[in-house]
Amino acid sequence: MTSEETRSNVEKALEEIRPFLQSDGGDITLISIEDNTVTVRLEGNCIGCSVNQMTLKSGVEMTIKKYAPQIEEVVNIS
């Protein structure tokens, strides 16, 4: 899979999860994809949410891996 295809697939995954984040007043932005690691920024209510790491791993990372199986990790920058 080319880097362009990977980016497209990651964006599709984020579009799938975004409505769930937005329903709680949050959002997510793709920052970069390097060495099979996706860097995102959780925004809005996600910033101070006590379960944002669970959301990141169980929701965001799982969804991204469904679209782009080569991705090994998703990390959040604040």
mmCIF file of N, CA, C and O in Angstrom:
data_model
loop_
_atom_site.group_PDB
_atom_site.id
_atom_site.type_symbol
_atom_site.label_atom_id
_atom_site.label_comp_id
_atom_site.label_asym_id
_atom_site.label_seq_id
_atom_site.Cartn_x
_atom_site.Cartn_y
_atom_site.Cartn_z
ATOM 1 N N MET A 1 0.845 -1.173 0.000
ATOM 2 C CA MET A 1 0.000 0.000 0.000
ATOM 3 C C MET A 1 0.894 1.242 0.000
ATOM 4 O O MET A 1 1.812 1.348 0.800
ATOM 5 N N THR A 2 0.630 2.177 -0.907
ATOM 6 C CA THR A 2 1.430 3.399 -0.968
ATOM 7 C C THR A 2 1.099 4.304 0.212
ATOM 8 O O THR A 2 0.066 4.144 0.874
ATOM 9 N N SER A 3 1.963 5.268 0.456
ATOM 10 C CA SER A 3 1.718 6.200 1.559
ATOM 11 C C SER A 3 0.450 7.019 1.305
ATOM 12 O O SER A 3 -0.272 7.364 2.244
ATOM 13 N N GLU A 4 0.168 7.296 0.042
ATOM 14 C CA GLU A 4 -1.059 8.029 -0.303
ATOM 15 C C GLU A 4 -2.302 7.190 0.002
ATOM 16 O O GLU A 4 -3.290 7.703 0.540
ATOM 17 N N GLU A 5 -2.240 5.893 -0.321
ATOM 18 C CA GLU A 5 -3.359 4.993 -0.016
ATOM 19 C C GLU A 5 -3.536 4.844 1.497
ATOM 20 O O GLU A 5 -4.664 4.826 2.002
ATOM 21 N N THR A 6 -2.425 4.749 2.210
ATOM 22 C CA THR A 6 -2.495 4.644 3.666
ATOM 23 C C THR A 6 -3.153 5.880 4.256
ATOM 24 O O THR A 6 -4.059 5.776 5.089
ATOM 25 N N ARG A 7 -2.725 7.051 3.813
ATOM 26 C CA ARG A 7 -3.302 8.297 4.324
ATOM 27 C C ARG A 7 -4.807 8.358 4.026
ATOM 28 O O ARG A 7 -5.604 8.742 4.873
ATOM 29 N N SER A 8 -5.185 7.978 2.827
ATOM 30 C CA SER A 8 -6.593 7.970 2.440
ATOM 31 C C SER A 8 -7.398 7.029 3.334
ATOM 32 O O SER A 8 -8.492 7.368 3.792
ATOM 33 N N ASN A 9 -6.849 5.846 3.610
ATOM 34 C CA ASN A 9 -7.540 4.880 4.450
ATOM 35 C C ASN A 9 -7.639 5.357 5.902
ATOM 36 O O ASN A 9 -8.653 5.146 6.561
ATOM 37 N N VAL A 10 -6.594 6.003 6.387
ATOM 38 C CA VAL A 10 -6.634 6.546 7.746
ATOM 39 C C VAL A 10 -7.694 7.650 7.835
ATOM 40 O O VAL A 10 -8.466 7.717 8.798
ATOM 41 N N GLU A 11 -7.765 8.494 6.806
ATOM 42 C CA GLU A 11 -8.782 9.551 6.777
ATOM 43 C C GLU A 11 -10.192 8.949 6.774
ATOM 44 O O GLU A 11 -11.092 9.451 7.454
ATOM 45 N N LYS A 12 -10.387 7.862 6.031
ATOM 46 C CA LYS A 12 -11.690 7.186 6.025
ATOM 47 C C LYS A 12 -12.038 6.670 7.410
ATOM 48 O O LYS A 12 -13.189 6.770 7.852
ATOM 49 N N ALA A 13 -11.062 6.116 8.086
ATOM 50 C CA ALA A 13 -11.283 5.619 9.448
ATOM 51 C C ALA A 13 -11.670 6.754 10.385
ATOM 52 O O ALA A 13 -12.588 6.618 11.200
ATOM 53 N N LEU A 14 -10.990 7.882 10.255
ATOM 54 C CA LEU A 14 -11.300 9.025 11.112
ATOM 55 C C LEU A 14 -12.696 9.563 10.824
ATOM 56 O O LEU A 14 -13.411 9.980 11.744
ATOM 57 N N GLU A 15 -13.097 9.533 9.560
ATOM 58 C CA GLU A 15 -14.451 9.971 9.211
ATOM 59 C C GLU A 15 -15.503 9.048 9.832
ATOM 60 O O GLU A 15 -16.592 9.493 10.173
ATOM 61 N N GLU A 16 -15.157 7.777 9.976
ATOM 62 C CA GLU A 16 -16.087 6.833 10.599
ATOM 63 C C GLU A 16 -16.244 7.107 12.094
ATOM 64 O O GLU A 16 -17.336 7.036 12.646
ATOM 65 N N ILE A 17 -15.138 7.427 12.768
ATOM 66 C CA ILE A 17 -15.182 7.607 14.222
ATOM 67 C C ILE A 17 -15.557 9.033 14.634
ATOM 68 O O ILE A 17 -16.064 9.259 15.728
ATOM 69 N N ARG A 18 -15.333 9.988 13.752
ATOM 70 C CA ARG A 18 -15.561 11.404 14.081
ATOM 71 C C ARG A 18 -16.973 11.697 14.612
ATOM 72 O O ARG A 18 -17.098 12.432 15.601
ATOM 73 N N PRO A 19 -18.046 11.166 14.017
ATOM 74 C CA PRO A 19 -19.389 11.480 14.544
ATOM 75 C C PRO A 19 -19.573 11.088 16.014
ATOM 76 O O PRO A 19 -20.275 11.775 16.754
ATOM 77 N N PHE A 20 -18.937 10.006 16.435
ATOM 78 C CA PHE A 20 -19.043 9.582 17.832
ATOM 79 C C PHE A 20 -18.337 10.575 18.749
ATOM 80 O O PHE A 20 -18.845 10.910 19.820
ATOM 81 N N LEU A 21 -17.175 11.057 18.320
ATOM 82 C CA LEU A 21 -16.453 12.047 19.111
ATOM 83 C C LEU A 21 -17.215 13.368 19.145
ATOM 84 O O LEU A 21 -17.329 14.008 20.194
ATOM 85 N N GLN A 22 -17.741 13.775 17.997
ATOM 86 C CA GLN A 22 -18.464 15.041 17.914
ATOM 87 C C GLN A 22 -19.754 15.019 18.734
ATOM 88 O O GLN A 22 -20.163 16.044 19.260
ATOM 89 N N SER A 23 -20.371 13.852 18.865
ATOM 90 C CA SER A 23 -21.603 13.770 19.652
ATOM 91 C C SER A 23 -21.344 14.068 21.129
ATOM 92 O O SER A 23 -22.255 14.439 21.857
ATOM 93 N N ASP A 24 -20.089 13.921 21.564
ATOM 94 C CA ASP A 24 -19.712 14.249 22.938
ATOM 95 C C ASP A 24 -18.960 15.580 23.020
ATOM 96 O O ASP A 24 -18.332 15.877 24.036
ATOM 97 N N GLY A 25 -18.976 16.352 21.937
ATOM 98 C CA GLY A 25 -18.320 17.656 21.937
ATOM 99 C C GLY A 25 -16.839 17.619 21.634
ATOM 100 O O GLY A 25 -16.125 18.581 21.897
ATOM 101 N N GLY A 26 -16.361 16.514 21.070
ATOM 102 C CA GLY A 26 -14.949 16.394 20.745
ATOM 103 C C GLY A 26 -14.723 16.298 19.252
ATOM 104 O O GLY A 26 -15.646 16.424 18.453
ATOM 105 N N ASP A 27 -13.488 16.095 18.875
ATOM 106 C CA ASP A 27 -13.122 15.910 17.471
ATOM 107 C C ASP A 27 -11.714 15.340 17.432
ATOM 108 O O ASP A 27 -11.068 15.181 18.466
ATOM 109 N N ILE A 28 -11.234 15.061 16.229
ATOM 110 C CA ILE A 28 -9.904 14.489 16.047
ATOM 111 C C ILE A 28 -9.317 15.010 14.745
ATOM 112 O O ILE A 28 -10.032 15.183 13.757
ATOM 113 N N THR A 29 -8.020 15.286 14.763
ATOM 114 C CA THR A 29 -7.303 15.764 13.581
ATOM 115 C C THR A 29 -6.090 14.877 13.341
ATOM 116 O O THR A 29 -5.354 14.562 14.279
ATOM 117 N N LEU A 30 -5.902 14.482 12.094
ATOM 118 C CA LEU A 30 -4.717 13.716 11.707
ATOM 119 C C LEU A 30 -3.531 14.659 11.610
ATOM 120 O O LEU A 30 -3.583 15.672 10.911
ATOM 121 N N ILE A 31 -2.464 14.337 12.317
ATOM 122 C CA ILE A 31 -1.246 15.163 12.287
ATOM 123 C C ILE A 31 -0.228 14.571 11.321
ATOM 124 O O ILE A 31 0.288 15.258 10.453
ATOM 125 N N SER A 32 0.072 13.273 11.478
ATOM 126 C CA SER A 32 1.070 12.667 10.594
ATOM 127 C C SER A 32 0.959 11.150 10.612
ATOM 128 O O SER A 32 0.327 10.571 11.494
ATOM 129 N N ILE A 33 1.607 10.543 9.626
ATOM 130 C CA ILE A 33 1.761 9.088 9.564
ATOM 131 C C ILE A 33 3.227 8.836 9.236
ATOM 132 O O ILE A 33 3.704 9.217 8.162
ATOM 133 N N GLU A 34 3.944 8.224 10.188
ATOM 134 C CA GLU A 34 5.360 7.942 9.994
ATOM 135 C C GLU A 34 5.692 6.578 10.583
ATOM 136 O O GLU A 34 5.322 6.297 11.726
ATOM 137 N N ASP A 35 6.396 5.765 9.828
ATOM 138 C CA ASP A 35 6.856 4.450 10.309
ATOM 139 C C ASP A 35 5.715 3.640 10.934
ATOM 140 O O ASP A 35 5.854 3.098 12.023
ATOM 141 N N ASN A 36 4.579 3.583 10.248
ATOM 142 C CA ASN A 36 3.404 2.819 10.690
ATOM 143 C C ASN A 36 2.829 3.292 12.025
ATOM 144 O O ASN A 36 2.167 2.538 12.727
ATOM 145 N N THR A 37 3.119 4.557 12.376
ATOM 146 C CA THR A 37 2.532 5.178 13.562
ATOM 147 C C THR A 37 1.734 6.391 13.110
ATOM 148 O O THR A 37 2.237 7.242 12.370
ATOM 149 N N VAL A 38 0.484 6.450 13.543
ATOM 150 C CA VAL A 38 -0.387 7.575 13.226
ATOM 151 C C VAL A 38 -0.397 8.516 14.429
ATOM 152 O O VAL A 38 -0.609 8.076 15.561
ATOM 153 N N THR A 39 -0.160 9.794 14.176
ATOM 154 C CA THR A 39 -0.236 10.800 15.226
ATOM 155 C C THR A 39 -1.475 11.643 14.987
ATOM 156 O O THR A 39 -1.690 12.131 13.874
ATOM 157 N N VAL A 40 -2.294 11.770 16.018
ATOM 158 C CA VAL A 40 -3.530 12.537 15.942
ATOM 159 C C VAL A 40 -3.561 13.549 17.088
ATOM 160 O O VAL A 40 -2.773 13.462 18.033
ATOM 161 N N ARG A 41 -4.494 14.490 16.995
ATOM 162 C CA ARG A 41 -4.739 15.413 18.096
ATOM 163 C C ARG A 41 -6.215 15.319 18.449
ATOM 164 O O ARG A 41 -7.069 15.613 17.613
ATOM 165 N N LEU A 42 -6.511 14.871 19.679
ATOM 166 C CA LEU A 42 -7.873 14.901 20.173
ATOM 167 C C LEU A 42 -8.209 16.335 20.547
ATOM 168 O O LEU A 42 -7.380 17.041 21.124
ATOM 169 N N GLU A 43 -9.422 16.762 20.226
ATOM 170 C CA GLU A 43 -9.797 18.162 20.410
ATOM 171 C C GLU A 43 -11.120 18.287 21.153
ATOM 172 O O GLU A 43 -11.838 17.295 21.339
ATOM 173 N N GLY A 44 -11.445 19.501 21.552
ATOM 174 C CA GLY A 44 -12.715 19.774 22.217
ATOM 175 C C GLY A 44 -12.798 19.066 23.557
ATOM 176 O O GLY A 44 -11.834 19.025 24.315
ATOM 177 N N ASN A 45 -13.958 18.485 23.841
ATOM 178 C CA ASN A 45 -14.164 17.799 25.123
ATOM 179 C C ASN A 45 -13.266 16.583 25.296
ATOM 180 O O ASN A 45 -13.099 16.099 26.410
ATOM 181 N N CYS A 46 -12.688 16.081 24.210
ATOM 182 C CA CYS A 46 -11.791 14.923 24.316
ATOM 183 C C CYS A 46 -10.521 15.274 25.089
ATOM 184 O O CYS A 46 -9.899 14.393 25.679
ATOM 185 N N ILE A 47 -10.144 16.553 25.105
ATOM 186 C CA ILE A 47 -8.890 16.956 25.743
ATOM 187 C C ILE A 47 -8.903 16.635 27.234
ATOM 188 O O ILE A 47 -7.974 16.059 27.761
ATOM 189 N N GLY A 48 -9.957 16.997 27.921
ATOM 190 C CA GLY A 48 -9.990 16.786 29.360
ATOM 191 C C GLY A 48 -10.731 15.537 29.791
ATOM 192 O O GLY A 48 -10.916 15.306 30.980
ATOM 193 N N CYS A 49 -11.125 14.722 28.855
ATOM 194 C CA CYS A 49 -11.926 13.535 29.172
ATOM 195 C C CYS A 49 -11.067 12.477 29.862
ATOM 196 O O CYS A 49 -9.963 12.175 29.419
ATOM 197 N N SER A 50 -11.606 11.913 30.927
ATOM 198 C CA SER A 50 -10.853 10.920 31.695
ATOM 199 C C SER A 50 -10.686 9.594 30.958
ATOM 200 O O SER A 50 -9.841 8.790 31.333
ATOM 201 N N VAL A 51 -11.488 9.350 29.930
ATOM 202 C CA VAL A 51 -11.386 8.083 29.198
ATOM 203 C C VAL A 51 -10.810 8.273 27.794
ATOM 204 O O VAL A 51 -10.952 7.400 26.944
ATOM 205 N N ASN A 52 -10.118 9.392 27.542
ATOM 206 C CA ASN A 52 -9.638 9.626 26.183
ATOM 207 C C ASN A 52 -8.595 8.612 25.733
ATOM 208 O O ASN A 52 -8.511 8.291 24.558
ATOM 209 N N GLN A 53 -7.797 8.047 26.647
ATOM 210 C CA GLN A 53 -6.826 7.020 26.237
ATOM 211 C C GLN A 53 -7.540 5.734 25.838
ATOM 212 O O GLN A 53 -7.125 5.052 24.918
ATOM 213 N N MET A 54 -8.639 5.423 26.526
ATOM 214 C CA MET A 54 -9.421 4.252 26.148
ATOM 215 C C MET A 54 -10.062 4.487 24.779
ATOM 216 O O MET A 54 -10.071 3.600 23.925
ATOM 217 N N THR A 55 -10.591 5.688 24.564
ATOM 218 C CA THR A 55 -11.179 6.036 23.266
ATOM 219 C C THR A 55 -10.123 5.936 22.172
ATOM 220 O O THR A 55 -10.373 5.387 21.103
ATOM 221 N N LEU A 56 -8.938 6.438 22.465
ATOM 222 C CA LEU A 56 -7.863 6.427 21.475
ATOM 223 C C LEU A 56 -7.487 4.996 21.094
ATOM 224 O O LEU A 56 -7.369 4.686 19.911
ATOM 225 N N LYS A 57 -7.306 4.121 22.064
ATOM 226 C CA LYS A 57 -6.870 2.752 21.784
ATOM 227 C C LYS A 57 -8.017 1.859 21.315
ATOM 228 O O LYS A 57 -7.891 1.142 20.331
ATOM 229 N N SER A 58 -9.134 1.884 22.030
ATOM 230 C CA SER A 58 -10.227 0.963 21.713
ATOM 231 C C SER A 58 -11.083 1.433 20.545
ATOM 232 O O SER A 58 -11.655 0.615 19.840
ATOM 233 N N GLY A 59 -11.184 2.727 20.352
ATOM 234 C CA GLY A 59 -12.014 3.246 19.270
ATOM 235 C C GLY A 59 -11.212 3.652 18.056
ATOM 236 O O GLY A 59 -11.323 3.061 16.983
ATOM 237 N N VAL A 60 -10.370 4.649 18.229
ATOM 238 C CA VAL A 60 -9.638 5.230 17.104
ATOM 239 C C VAL A 60 -8.636 4.238 16.519
ATOM 240 O O VAL A 60 -8.644 3.981 15.314
ATOM 241 N N GLU A 61 -7.781 3.668 17.355
ATOM 242 C CA GLU A 61 -6.741 2.769 16.848
ATOM 243 C C GLU A 61 -7.356 1.531 16.190
ATOM 244 O O GLU A 61 -6.923 1.117 15.122
ATOM 245 N N MET A 62 -8.382 0.969 16.812
ATOM 246 C CA MET A 62 -9.028 -0.209 16.255
ATOM 247 C C MET A 62 -9.649 0.094 14.883
ATOM 248 O O MET A 62 -9.524 -0.686 13.943
ATOM 249 N N THR A 63 -10.290 1.245 14.764
ATOM 250 C CA THR A 63 -10.916 1.623 13.499
ATOM 251 C C THR A 63 -9.863 1.884 12.422
ATOM 252 O O THR A 63 -10.016 1.450 11.282
ATOM 253 N N ILE A 64 -8.800 2.569 12.775
ATOM 254 C CA ILE A 64 -7.731 2.833 11.808
ATOM 255 C C ILE A 64 -7.117 1.520 11.327
ATOM 256 O O ILE A 64 -6.879 1.340 10.128
ATOM 257 N N LYS A 65 -6.879 0.580 12.231
ATOM 258 C CA LYS A 65 -6.280 -0.705 11.848
ATOM 259 C C LYS A 65 -7.211 -1.513 10.946
ATOM 260 O O LYS A 65 -6.752 -2.314 10.140
ATOM 261 N N LYS A 66 -8.516 -1.292 11.064
ATOM 262 C CA LYS A 66 -9.470 -1.966 10.182
ATOM 263 C C LYS A 66 -9.274 -1.489 8.739
ATOM 264 O O LYS A 66 -9.332 -2.278 7.802
ATOM 265 N N TYR A 67 -9.012 -0.203 8.562
ATOM 266 C CA TYR A 67 -8.826 0.378 7.231
ATOM 267 C C TYR A 67 -7.377 0.259 6.739
ATOM 268 O O TYR A 67 -7.141 0.186 5.541
ATOM 269 N N ALA A 68 -6.432 0.295 7.660
ATOM 270 C CA ALA A 68 -5.008 0.263 7.309
ATOM 271 C C ALA A 68 -4.290 -0.687 8.274
ATOM 272 O O ALA A 68 -3.707 -0.256 9.268
ATOM 273 N N PRO A 69 -4.348 -1.993 7.998
ATOM 274 C CA PRO A 69 -3.809 -3.000 8.935
ATOM 275 C C PRO A 69 -2.319 -2.868 9.233
ATOM 276 O O PRO A 69 -1.851 -3.367 10.254
ATOM 277 N N GLN A 70 -1.583 -2.192 8.383
ATOM 278 C CA GLN A 70 -0.146 -2.050 8.617
ATOM 279 C C GLN A 70 0.176 -1.051 9.727
ATOM 280 O O GLN A 70 1.298 -1.013 10.226
ATOM 281 N N ILE A 71 -0.797 -0.249 10.137
ATOM 282 C CA ILE A 71 -0.574 0.712 11.211
ATOM 283 C C ILE A 71 -0.387 -0.053 12.517
ATOM 284 O O ILE A 71 -1.175 -0.924 12.864
ATOM 285 N N GLU A 72 0.673 0.285 13.236
ATOM 286 C CA GLU A 72 1.003 -0.421 14.474
ATOM 287 C C GLU A 72 0.519 0.311 15.717
ATOM 288 O O GLU A 72 0.245 -0.312 16.739
ATOM 289 N N GLU A 73 0.453 1.652 15.639
ATOM 290 C CA GLU A 73 0.131 2.425 16.847
ATOM 291 C C GLU A 73 -0.496 3.758 16.453
ATOM 292 O O GLU A 73 -0.184 4.319 15.413
ATOM 293 N N VAL A 74 -1.376 4.235 17.325
ATOM 294 C CA VAL A 74 -1.948 5.567 17.179
ATOM 295 C C VAL A 74 -1.622 6.319 18.462
ATOM 296 O O VAL A 74 -1.884 5.834 19.561
ATOM 297 N N VAL A 75 -1.014 7.497 18.318
ATOM 298 C CA VAL A 75 -0.663 8.310 19.479
ATOM 299 C C VAL A 75 -1.310 9.676 19.365
ATOM 300 O O VAL A 75 -1.536 10.191 18.267
ATOM 301 N N ASN A 76 -1.602 10.252 20.520
ATOM 302 C CA ASN A 76 -2.221 11.571 20.607
ATOM 303 C C ASN A 76 -1.191 12.588 21.064
ATOM 304 O O ASN A 76 -0.413 12.315 21.977
ATOM 305 N N ILE A 77 -1.166 13.740 20.415
ATOM 306 C CA ILE A 77 -0.362 14.849 20.908
ATOM 307 C C ILE A 77 -1.320 15.868 21.496
ATOM 308 O O ILE A 77 -2.428 16.050 21.010
ATOM 309 N N SER A 78 -0.908 16.515 22.557
ATOM 310 C CA SER A 78 -1.806 17.505 23.157
ATOM 311 C C SER A 78 -1.340 18.919 22.913
ATOM 312 O O SER A 78 -0.347 19.171 22.342
#
